[in-house]
XYZ file of C-alpha atoms in Angstrom:
507
model
C 16.899 -11.100 -4.268
C 19.521 -8.733 -5.616
C 21.679 -6.599 -3.394
C 22.050 -2.875 -3.914
C 24.528 -2.126 -6.730
C 25.828 1.189 -7.971
C 24.495 0.590 -11.484
C 21.268 1.286 -13.336
C 18.665 -1.464 -13.365
C 18.330 -1.286 -17.121
C 22.092 -1.856 -17.481
C 22.201 -4.866 -15.188
C 19.030 -6.588 -16.384
C 17.612 -6.421 -19.937
C 14.187 -7.407 -18.617
C 14.036 -4.429 -16.234
C 12.035 -1.470 -17.527
C 12.992 1.254 -15.100
C 13.225 4.686 -16.740
C 16.476 5.396 -18.614
C 18.906 7.927 -17.234
C 18.075 11.556 -17.714
C 19.974 13.399 -20.409
C 23.099 15.205 -19.293
C 25.865 14.174 -16.916
C 24.991 10.871 -15.196
C 25.004 10.969 -11.386
C 28.319 10.107 -9.750
C 27.698 8.165 -6.508
C 31.043 9.242 -5.124
C 30.527 12.955 -5.692
C 27.107 14.340 -4.684
C 26.298 17.607 -6.411
C 25.269 19.558 -3.310
C 24.113 19.228 0.294
C 20.578 18.372 -0.791
C 21.917 15.578 -3.006
C 24.163 14.362 -0.189
C 21.401 14.320 2.434
C 18.902 12.432 0.282
C 21.595 10.290 -1.408
C 20.185 11.038 -4.859
C 23.429 10.424 -6.757
C 24.407 7.585 -4.419
C 21.274 5.728 -5.473
C 21.841 6.555 -9.146
C 18.777 8.756 -9.320
C 18.110 12.350 -10.413
C 15.870 15.110 -9.162
C 13.774 14.748 -12.296
C 13.128 11.098 -11.653
C 12.245 11.787 -8.045
C 9.719 14.453 -9.042
C 8.104 12.194 -11.635
C 8.013 9.365 -9.129
C 6.387 11.574 -6.515
C 3.644 12.582 -8.937
C 3.082 8.980 -10.020
C 2.719 7.799 -6.421
C 0.290 10.582 -5.609
C -1.934 9.907 -8.586
C -2.115 6.181 -7.804
C -3.115 6.716 -4.163
C -4.956 10.065 -4.225
C -8.192 8.066 -4.218
C -7.790 7.614 -0.463
C -8.771 11.265 0.080
C -12.177 10.347 -1.342
C -12.516 6.695 -0.312
C -11.465 6.919 3.349
C -14.187 9.485 4.185
C -16.764 7.295 2.429
C -15.771 4.266 4.526
C -15.503 6.013 7.886
C -18.294 8.485 7.208
C -20.717 5.714 6.292
C -20.648 4.082 9.737
C -22.161 4.957 13.100
C -20.630 4.498 16.535
C -22.450 2.964 19.498
C -24.174 6.289 20.188
C -25.367 6.670 16.600
C -22.935 9.428 15.750
C -21.229 9.787 12.391
C -18.102 11.619 11.245
C -18.464 14.498 8.788
C -17.187 13.520 5.341
C -15.612 16.969 4.501
C -13.687 16.921 7.781
C -12.566 13.323 7.134
C -11.325 14.260 3.658
C -9.324 17.210 4.992
C -7.799 15.242 7.864
C -7.016 12.266 5.582
C -5.068 14.531 3.197
C -3.314 16.371 6.055
C -2.022 13.302 7.862
C -1.046 11.579 4.606
C 0.895 14.644 3.536
C 2.727 15.175 6.825
C 3.572 11.508 7.387
C 4.745 11.019 3.808
C 7.063 14.022 4.121
C 8.281 12.734 7.515
C 9.115 9.385 5.914
C 11.024 11.173 3.209
C 13.063 13.309 5.581
C 13.720 10.746 8.360
C 13.963 7.443 6.425
C 14.774 8.982 3.020
C 12.949 6.049 1.410
C 10.266 6.416 -1.315
C 7.277 5.069 0.602
C 4.197 7.235 0.954
C 1.706 6.809 3.777
C -2.016 7.332 4.177
C -5.027 5.866 5.958
C -4.835 2.090 5.581
C -7.564 0.297 3.659
C -8.832 -2.716 5.528
C -7.830 -1.172 8.820
C -10.259 1.697 8.261
C -13.044 -0.794 7.522
C -12.203 -2.662 10.727
C -12.397 0.576 12.696
C -15.642 1.651 11.007
C -17.642 -1.538 11.044
C -16.284 -3.602 13.930
C -14.707 -1.298 16.520
C -16.722 1.948 16.393
C -20.151 0.246 16.661
C -19.158 -1.021 20.106
C -17.970 2.342 21.506
C -17.681 5.993 20.535
C -15.624 7.246 17.609
C -13.217 8.888 20.058
C -12.783 5.581 21.881
C -12.180 3.688 18.622
C -9.579 6.188 17.464
C -7.976 5.970 20.904
C -7.376 2.251 20.328
C -5.655 3.141 17.038
C -3.382 5.566 18.938
C -2.568 2.830 21.470
C -1.708 0.423 18.652
C 0.609 2.990 17.044
C 2.385 3.648 20.336
C 2.879 -0.087 20.917
C 4.387 -0.555 17.484
C 6.646 2.441 18.141
C 7.865 0.816 21.361
C 8.602 -2.394 19.434
C 10.671 -0.393 16.951
C 12.614 1.544 19.611
C 13.431 -1.662 21.466
C 14.709 -3.204 18.251
C 12.188 -6.060 18.312
C 10.327 -5.063 15.144
C 13.557 -4.784 13.168
C 14.815 -8.075 14.628
C 11.601 -9.829 13.551
C 12.011 -8.390 10.062
C 15.589 -9.681 9.830
C 14.572 -13.152 11.088
C 12.525 -13.811 7.925
C 14.520 -15.803 5.303
C 15.690 -13.817 2.288
C 13.807 -15.919 -0.278
C 10.633 -15.607 1.740
C 11.086 -11.850 1.658
C 11.399 -12.124 -2.117
C 8.136 -14.060 -2.180
C 6.499 -11.294 -0.161
C 7.486 -8.789 -2.846
C 6.223 -11.026 -5.628
C 2.941 -11.627 -3.795
C 2.458 -7.919 -3.310
C 3.009 -7.473 -7.049
C 0.140 -9.844 -7.763
C -1.870 -8.119 -5.049
C -1.289 -4.779 -6.730
C -2.357 -6.251 -10.046
C -5.662 -7.591 -8.744
C -6.300 -4.283 -6.957
C -5.783 -2.451 -10.245
C -7.973 -4.832 -12.240
C -10.783 -4.779 -9.671
C -10.662 -1.019 -9.090
C -10.913 -0.458 -12.817
C -13.903 -2.789 -13.083
C -12.007 -5.003 -15.546
C -12.376 -7.937 -13.134
C -15.680 -8.214 -11.233
C -17.565 -10.539 -9.001
C -19.949 -12.750 -10.910
C -23.507 -11.686 -9.963
C -24.573 -15.234 -9.069
C -21.197 -16.225 -7.639
C -22.908 -18.218 -4.856
C -24.398 -20.525 -7.484
C -21.445 -20.473 -9.874
C -18.094 -22.267 -9.991
C -16.525 -19.011 -11.219
C -16.381 -16.319 -8.491
C -15.019 -13.518 -10.719
C -15.046 -12.744 -14.401
C -14.128 -10.265 -17.081
C -16.092 -7.019 -16.984
C -19.862 -7.318 -17.166
C -21.035 -10.815 -18.064
C -17.610 -11.570 -19.507
C -17.572 -8.564 -21.816
C -16.065 -5.072 -21.998
C -19.297 -3.131 -22.426
C -18.687 0.148 -20.601
C -16.712 3.253 -21.514
C -14.788 3.341 -18.193
C -13.526 -0.181 -18.779
C -12.451 0.777 -22.277
C -10.590 3.826 -20.893
C -8.684 1.439 -18.587
C -7.809 -0.914 -21.440
C -6.640 1.895 -23.718
C -4.692 3.521 -20.880
C -3.030 0.215 -19.993
C -2.016 -0.425 -23.607
C -0.618 3.112 -23.890
C 1.402 2.623 -20.693
C 2.704 -0.775 -21.831
C 3.867 0.637 -25.166
C 5.611 3.559 -23.419
C 7.284 1.259 -20.903
C 8.491 -1.173 -23.562
C 9.913 1.740 -25.551
C 11.547 2.978 -22.311
C 9.963 6.380 -22.533
C 10.940 8.525 -19.562
C 7.874 9.078 -17.342
C 5.921 6.231 -18.979
C 3.753 5.380 -15.966
C 2.939 9.002 -15.172
C 2.179 9.747 -18.834
C -0.078 6.714 -18.908
C -2.089 7.971 -15.912
C -2.391 11.486 -17.338
C -3.321 10.263 -20.838
C -5.977 7.958 -19.381
C -7.353 10.795 -17.275
C -7.631 13.117 -20.276
C -9.408 10.352 -22.218
C -11.720 9.753 -19.272
C -12.622 13.464 -19.012
C -13.484 13.536 -22.746
C -15.518 10.336 -22.503
C -17.492 11.651 -19.520
C -18.105 15.011 -21.185
C -19.481 13.307 -24.289
C -21.251 10.319 -22.738
C -22.364 11.714 -19.336
C -21.768 8.267 -17.799
C -21.899 9.162 -14.113
C -20.808 7.240 -11.019
C -21.255 3.531 -10.297
C -24.115 4.371 -7.918
C -26.835 6.885 -8.773
C -29.382 7.724 -6.057
C -28.408 4.564 -4.184
C -28.968 2.354 -7.231
C -26.071 0.522 -8.918
C -24.876 1.714 -12.305
C -22.529 -1.086 -13.486
C -21.345 0.919 -16.475
C -20.416 3.980 -14.361
C -17.096 5.182 -13.045
C -15.827 3.203 -10.040
C -15.270 6.132 -7.654
C -14.194 9.505 -9.011
C -16.206 10.846 -11.939
C -13.681 12.518 -14.298
C -15.293 15.847 -14.854
C -13.933 19.354 -14.391
C -15.136 20.660 -11.005
C -17.163 23.815 -10.663
C -15.129 24.743 -7.597
C -11.394 24.144 -7.521
C -10.326 25.596 -4.163
C -12.035 24.837 -0.861
C -10.967 25.593 2.732
C -10.293 22.411 4.734
C -12.330 21.436 7.810
C -9.876 20.254 10.486
C -12.396 19.887 13.316
C -11.658 16.184 13.811
C -8.027 16.641 14.872
C -7.433 15.485 18.423
C -10.839 13.836 18.759
C -9.696 10.606 20.467
C -9.828 9.019 23.893
C -7.470 6.239 25.016
C -9.180 5.173 28.234
C -12.963 5.199 27.996
C -13.277 2.135 25.733
C -11.749 -0.048 28.459
C -14.379 0.962 30.988
C -17.276 0.927 28.511
C -16.911 -2.572 27.019
C -14.379 -4.233 29.355
C -10.738 -4.999 28.793
C -11.008 -8.028 26.464
C -12.758 -6.371 23.518
C -10.253 -3.500 23.222
C -7.373 -5.931 23.743
C -8.484 -8.136 20.826
C -9.007 -5.122 18.576
C -5.598 -3.664 19.434
C -3.972 -7.056 18.763
C -5.671 -7.296 15.368
C -4.643 -3.773 14.422
C -1.093 -4.337 15.587
C -0.591 -7.581 13.649
C -2.089 -6.078 10.486
C 0.023 -2.911 10.612
C 3.165 -4.711 11.782
C 3.427 -7.095 8.871
C 1.762 -5.098 6.118
C 4.493 -2.494 6.447
C 7.203 -5.128 6.517
C 5.914 -6.574 3.267
C 5.546 -3.161 1.688
C 9.060 -1.938 2.400
C 10.528 -5.217 1.097
C 8.518 -4.920 -2.093
C 9.465 -1.266 -2.664
C 13.122 -1.941 -1.919
C 13.111 -4.980 -4.155
C 11.557 -3.019 -7.025
C 14.140 -0.259 -6.706
C 17.149 -2.563 -6.144
C 17.709 -1.039 -2.717
C 17.964 -4.194 -0.610
C 21.121 -5.627 0.913
C 22.154 -9.276 0.806
C 19.730 -10.073 3.643
C 16.815 -8.429 1.819
C 16.783 -5.404 4.138
C 16.206 -1.858 2.808
C 18.339 1.062 3.991
C 17.279 2.703 7.255
C 14.785 -0.070 8.001
C 14.471 1.049 11.637
C 13.617 4.610 10.589
C 11.056 3.353 8.079
C 9.339 1.276 10.742
C 9.496 4.109 13.316
C 7.828 6.646 11.013
C 5.216 4.056 10.115
C 4.384 3.575 13.798
C 4.164 7.333 14.293
C 1.802 7.503 11.334
C -0.441 4.830 12.868
C -0.821 6.898 16.035
C -1.211 10.152 14.088
C -4.050 8.655 12.048
C -5.919 7.769 15.207
C -5.248 11.203 16.729
C -6.741 12.839 13.617
C -9.788 10.471 13.521
C -8.911 9.051 10.103
C -7.807 5.579 11.248
C -4.298 4.154 11.254
C -1.980 5.519 8.581
C 0.393 3.028 7.046
C 2.892 2.563 4.225
C 1.202 2.294 0.809
C 2.227 -0.340 -1.704
C 1.029 2.076 -4.423
C 4.375 3.782 -3.818
C 5.719 1.152 -6.197
C 4.269 3.237 -9.010
C 6.681 6.033 -8.103
C 9.587 3.574 -7.827
C 8.673 2.219 -11.225
C 8.911 5.800 -12.474
C 12.422 6.090 -11.090
C 12.044 7.270 -7.464
C 14.753 5.971 -5.179
C 14.924 8.539 -2.369
C 12.817 10.585 0.046
C 12.711 13.463 -2.423
C 9.774 11.699 -4.117
C 8.028 11.786 -0.739
C 8.434 15.548 -0.551
C 6.535 15.793 -3.834
C 3.831 13.275 -2.909
C 3.391 14.732 0.575
C 3.212 18.263 -0.793
C 0.516 17.200 -3.254
C -1.497 15.665 -0.408
C -1.269 18.923 1.525
C -2.435 20.805 -1.563
C -5.306 18.298 -1.855
C -6.697 19.679 1.389
C -7.436 22.878 -0.505
C -7.858 21.385 -3.981
C -10.014 18.396 -3.006
C -12.423 18.894 -5.938
C -9.514 18.990 -8.389
C -7.794 15.899 -6.965
C -10.995 13.920 -7.568
C -10.665 14.183 -11.362
C -8.426 11.133 -11.778
C -10.681 8.045 -11.816
C -9.748 4.545 -10.680
C -9.822 3.464 -14.315
C -6.913 5.841 -15.076
C -4.804 5.341 -11.927
C -5.139 1.547 -12.019
C -3.050 1.245 -15.197
C 0.030 2.003 -13.089
C -0.782 -0.697 -10.559
C -0.998 -3.418 -13.214
C 2.284 -2.413 -14.864
C 4.063 -2.160 -11.530
C 2.629 -5.533 -10.564
C 4.443 -6.995 -13.545
C 7.706 -5.319 -12.522
C 7.495 -6.797 -9.048
C 6.547 -10.208 -10.371
C 9.851 -10.565 -12.237
C 11.705 -11.263 -8.956
C 9.989 -14.664 -8.800
C 12.874 -16.082 -10.815
C 15.256 -15.654 -7.870
C 13.340 -18.146 -5.722
C 14.679 -21.732 -5.737
C 11.539 -23.619 -6.782
C 13.392 -26.959 -6.630
C 13.791 -26.614 -2.843
C 10.362 -27.435 -1.418
C 11.381 -26.239 2.046
C 11.294 -22.665 0.782
C 9.225 -23.079 -2.387
C 6.040 -24.151 -0.639
C 6.052 -21.323 1.931
C 6.933 -18.909 -0.919
C 4.055 -20.239 -3.006
C 1.539 -19.826 -0.175
C 2.831 -16.326 0.519
C 2.473 -15.296 -3.099
C -0.961 -16.741 -3.845
C -2.752 -15.869 -0.608
C -2.035 -12.157 -0.847
C -4.157 -11.579 -3.967
C -6.640 -14.369 -3.245
C -7.442 -13.172 0.286
C -6.887 -9.489 -0.492
C -4.475 -9.157 2.398
C -0.706 -8.764 2.727
C -0.780 -9.974 6.334
C -2.602 -13.184 5.439
C 0.067 -14.040 2.865
C 2.960 -13.318 5.212
C 1.279 -15.300 7.991
C 0.703 -18.348 5.815
C 4.284 -18.202 4.590
C 5.797 -17.949 8.062
C 3.622 -20.659 9.602
C 4.255 -23.100 6.727
C 7.998 -22.348 6.720
C 8.302 -23.165 10.427
C 6.129 -26.275 10.038
C 8.157 -27.583 7.073
C 11.442 -27.075 8.885
C 10.120 -28.918 11.966
C 8.843 -31.753 9.808
C 12.289 -32.076 8.187
C 14.038 -32.110 11.566
C 15.714 -28.769 10.926
C 14.344 -26.784 13.841
C 17.726 -25.146 14.456
C 17.610 -23.514 11.017
C 14.624 -21.407 12.101
C 15.403 -18.114 13.803
C 14.023 -18.219 17.399
C 11.986 -15.059 16.818
C 10.232 -16.756 13.863
C 8.673 -19.299 16.224
C 7.104 -16.446 18.164
C 5.910 -14.778 14.966
C 4.345 -18.057 13.788
C 2.545 -18.434 17.123
C 1.187 -14.879 16.889
C -0.057 -15.525 13.370
C -1.814 -18.682 14.531
C -3.624 -16.584 17.128
C -4.340 -14.001 14.410
C -5.946 -16.580 12.130
C -7.892 -18.109 15.027
C -9.106 -14.799 16.432
C -12.649 -15.484 15.212
C -13.129 -18.696 17.246
C -11.225 -17.149 20.167
C -13.506 -14.087 20.219
C -16.623 -16.265 19.952
C -15.540 -18.245 23.007
C -14.206 -15.394 25.179
C -16.691 -12.700 24.175
């Protein structure tokens, strides 16, 4: 893992494909141009305002889908009393919290990580927690989890745990997340799909539909990806953002001509349809947001309704997931932007973790589930973002999305996913810094890397890497080489992986 250096990535590494410097006078790290530059350290990180703006747009376009997807996940579930959450109110609150927390991260931590409702966590809240209590109770547990993580940050424990992880294992986390991003992009675009008879087949996933590219949305993704690759190889400034926009324009034309429609029509699957957003010009561009869900949470009733053990297990699961997902994300983003020190730690790590914990609680307080750092922020970093200025742009766009929700739904998965695949490659290049001849680190690194995409979980990959690292060191008689905190982390991950049997016995 490379330490932060006051040089451009493209100058230090011919394989790097970060955007070239903007035309004009290059930034001088020793002489910031103004107070704004000094506060956000734009010149100090060899960036420019133009890069930050492009990066902010790229990050928004790659994660704007959450404004549509989070309401579908939470709005499609019922609580124990049979109540549901209104989808328009969920969409507005999702955009509001994402915008405010992303801006807060930019101002406080000055690091280019955007935040929004966490996928996986929202499904856990919707389909496991809420059915056993009310929505207010479920969101109250999310608030509790966020507060607990905040306490861990303020006491220094969360930062200490982060620093206890070996540097090469942190590198493996970044590489694994790169592969994770790639599979997310390929699956979201429909390029990789589950084989229909996977239960009776040795091949669980395959290319497109029956091994073929037979739909227009898939072709849009392929064309968009090729356009982006060509632009990146030619080092065109704004390559990733241009790729997303070009793919979106192509998608709008294809939909206007072919009238393809969504992947589900009247509850019936349409395999050749668009994955989520249908790229068509909306009839209504501006809409007033419904913020009625803000403050609809309760932190105490769940404990009296279902007993103490059920909420405790849920809070533990939420805490472990948020705790280590964010750790992996900030390592990956810092690694991609060459912003890590010799120990693999990004600047203002404590502030990053603190804002993330605030976002978790804020998501529960707004009834949109825990908000967390988004790995899709790597798209913005790939576009050149290095500071919190990119967050101001991304957060501002999320706040606009509250009013322009119909317009923000134009970009389909098939267009946005091109960025994830390209950024996945960028993050994968760090694999060369891992010593694959040293099995004591190579095996934990390998498990970390492969389990993230194969289990669709950052936490699972980190957990497997930590547990195997501790086990290998013990087996080699090198227990003293393991940081004491790492033993505790390994024990918690063992409980995390065994939570199913534990719940079946205790509940």
